[in-house]
Amino acid sequence: MKRLGIALAVIVFAPALALAHGGGLDKYGCHHDKKAGDYHCHKGEHKGQSFKSQEEMLASATKDGKSAKAEKTEMDKKTTRK
């Protein structure tokens, strides 16, 4: 009977281990994962890919012939001017 209880508990709680981890996504559909120590994407152009950092992802991204890294730099300049 004890084994049945343990088996039932494993069947009920094991799927919870496969659920997505928490963490908000940035505007690129990605986030830093502290446990894995990487930056990975769930949505957008890089869905399913992992990078060492956001900067690495931005360097590899292109949008209308302009790198996303250059676009981010322009946006940062605009926000600091205000």
PDB file of C-alpha atoms in Angstrom:
ATOM      1  CA  MET A   1       0.000   0.000   0.000  1.00  0.00           C
ATOM      2  CA  LYS A   2       2.887   2.340   0.794  1.00  0.00           C
ATOM      3  CA  ARG A   3       4.394   1.730  -2.658  1.00  0.00           C
ATOM      4  CA  LEU A   4       1.068   2.555  -4.274  1.00  0.00           C
ATOM      5  CA  GLY A   5       1.002   5.887  -2.432  1.00  0.00           C
ATOM      6  CA  ILE A   6       4.539   6.737  -3.529  1.00  0.00           C
ATOM      7  CA  ALA A   7       3.795   5.750  -7.130  1.00  0.00           C
ATOM      8  CA  LEU A   8       0.641   7.834  -7.121  1.00  0.00           C
ATOM      9  CA  ALA A   9       2.521  10.827  -5.710  1.00  0.00           C
ATOM     10  CA  VAL A  10       5.193  10.519  -8.421  1.00  0.00           C
ATOM     11  CA  ILE A  11       2.549  10.330 -11.153  1.00  0.00           C
ATOM     12  CA  VAL A  12       0.733  13.392  -9.788  1.00  0.00           C
ATOM     13  CA  PHE A  13       3.755  15.607  -9.080  1.00  0.00           C
ATOM     14  CA  ALA A  14       6.218  14.581 -11.833  1.00  0.00           C
ATOM     15  CA  PRO A  15       4.513  16.666 -14.565  1.00  0.00           C
ATOM     16  CA  ALA A  16       5.087  19.774 -12.432  1.00  0.00           C
ATOM     17  CA  LEU A  17       8.825  19.330 -12.988  1.00  0.00           C
ATOM     18  CA  ALA A  18       8.313  19.750 -16.733  1.00  0.00           C
ATOM     19  CA  LEU A  19       6.455  23.059 -16.470  1.00  0.00           C
ATOM     20  CA  ALA A  20       8.093  26.266 -17.678  1.00  0.00           C
ATOM     21  CA  HIS A  21      10.194  28.185 -15.188  1.00  0.00           C
ATOM     22  CA  GLY A  22       9.219  31.582 -13.946  1.00  0.00           C
ATOM     23  CA  GLY A  23      10.780  34.813 -15.066  1.00  0.00           C
ATOM     24  CA  GLY A  24       9.511  37.719 -17.066  1.00  0.00           C
ATOM     25  CA  LEU A  25      10.486  38.144 -20.675  1.00  0.00           C
ATOM     26  CA  ASP A  26      12.051  41.309 -22.059  1.00  0.00           C
ATOM     27  CA  LYS A  27      10.950  43.008 -25.269  1.00  0.00           C
ATOM     28  CA  TYR A  28      12.930  40.443 -27.279  1.00  0.00           C
ATOM     29  CA  GLY A  29      11.024  37.514 -25.734  1.00  0.00           C
ATOM     30  CA  CYS A  30      14.079  36.451 -23.735  1.00  0.00           C
ATOM     31  CA  HIS A  31      15.394  36.532 -20.170  1.00  0.00           C
ATOM     32  CA  HIS A  32      18.372  35.691 -17.970  1.00  0.00           C
ATOM     33  CA  ASP A  33      18.160  32.317 -16.280  1.00  0.00           C
ATOM     34  CA  LYS A  34      20.164  32.467 -13.052  1.00  0.00           C
ATOM     35  CA  LYS A  35      20.063  28.695 -12.514  1.00  0.00           C
ATOM     36  CA  ALA A  36      21.365  27.845 -15.982  1.00  0.00           C
ATOM     37  CA  GLY A  37      23.577  30.928 -16.105  1.00  0.00           C
ATOM     38  CA  ASP A  38      22.488  31.915 -19.581  1.00  0.00           C
ATOM     39  CA  TYR A  39      20.201  34.212 -21.516  1.00  0.00           C
ATOM     40  CA  HIS A  40      17.603  32.378 -23.559  1.00  0.00           C
ATOM     41  CA  CYS A  41      14.554  33.143 -25.647  1.00  0.00           C
ATOM     42  CA  HIS A  42      11.010  31.807 -25.568  1.00  0.00           C
ATOM     43  CA  LYS A  43       9.521  34.066 -28.242  1.00  0.00           C
ATOM     44  CA  GLY A  44      10.576  36.149 -31.198  1.00  0.00           C
ATOM     45  CA  GLU A  45      13.381  35.803 -33.703  1.00  0.00           C
ATOM     46  CA  HIS A  46      15.556  33.685 -31.387  1.00  0.00           C
ATOM     47  CA  LYS A  47      12.902  31.396 -29.900  1.00  0.00           C
ATOM     48  CA  GLY A  48      14.513  28.261 -28.473  1.00  0.00           C
ATOM     49  CA  GLN A  49      18.070  29.635 -28.592  1.00  0.00           C
ATOM     50  CA  SER A  50      20.459  30.266 -25.693  1.00  0.00           C
ATOM     51  CA  PHE A  51      23.218  32.847 -25.448  1.00  0.00           C
ATOM     52  CA  LYS A  52      25.868  33.839 -22.931  1.00  0.00           C
ATOM     53  CA  SER A  53      24.308  37.302 -22.621  1.00  0.00           C
ATOM     54  CA  GLN A  54      21.756  39.689 -24.071  1.00  0.00           C
ATOM     55  CA  GLU A  55      24.585  41.476 -25.859  1.00  0.00           C
ATOM     56  CA  GLU A  56      25.550  38.259 -27.654  1.00  0.00           C
ATOM     57  CA  MET A  57      21.939  37.774 -28.765  1.00  0.00           C
ATOM     58  CA  LEU A  58      21.694  41.367 -29.965  1.00  0.00           C
ATOM     59  CA  ALA A  59      24.920  41.025 -31.936  1.00  0.00           C
ATOM     60  CA  SER A  60      23.499  38.036 -33.784  1.00  0.00           C
ATOM     61  CA  ALA A  61      20.094  39.611 -34.441  1.00  0.00           C
ATOM     62  CA  THR A  62      19.271  41.665 -37.496  1.00  0.00           C
ATOM     63  CA  LYS A  63      16.226  43.745 -38.227  1.00  0.00           C
ATOM     64  CA  ASP A  64      15.747  45.493 -41.574  1.00  0.00           C
ATOM     65  CA  GLY A  65      19.470  45.361 -42.270  1.00  0.00           C
ATOM     66  CA  LYS A  66      20.310  47.003 -38.936  1.00  0.00           C
ATOM     67  CA  SER A  67      21.566  44.979 -36.012  1.00  0.00           C
ATOM     68  CA  ALA A  68      19.370  44.900 -32.949  1.00  0.00           C
ATOM     69  CA  LYS A  69      22.423  45.937 -30.930  1.00  0.00           C
ATOM     70  CA  ALA A  70      22.712  49.177 -32.929  1.00  0.00           C
ATOM     71  CA  GLU A  71      18.989  49.741 -32.514  1.00  0.00           C
ATOM     72  CA  LYS A  72      19.268  49.284 -28.730  1.00  0.00           C
ATOM     73  CA  THR A  73      22.175  51.746 -28.600  1.00  0.00           C
ATOM     74  CA  GLU A  74      20.083  54.343 -30.442  1.00  0.00           C
ATOM     75  CA  MET A  75      17.156  53.787 -28.064  1.00  0.00           C
ATOM     76  CA  ASP A  76      19.459  54.124 -25.033  1.00  0.00           C
ATOM     77  CA  LYS A  77      20.792  57.427 -26.378  1.00  0.00           C
ATOM     78  CA  LYS A  78      17.276  58.760 -26.874  1.00  0.00           C
ATOM     79  CA  THR A  79      16.206  57.858 -23.338  1.00  0.00           C
ATOM     80  CA  THR A  80      19.276  59.448 -21.746  1.00  0.00           C
ATOM     81  CA  ARG A  81      18.682  62.723 -23.608  1.00  0.00           C
ATOM     82  CA  LYS A  82      15.245  63.226 -22.071  1.00  0.00           C
TER      83      LYS A  82
END
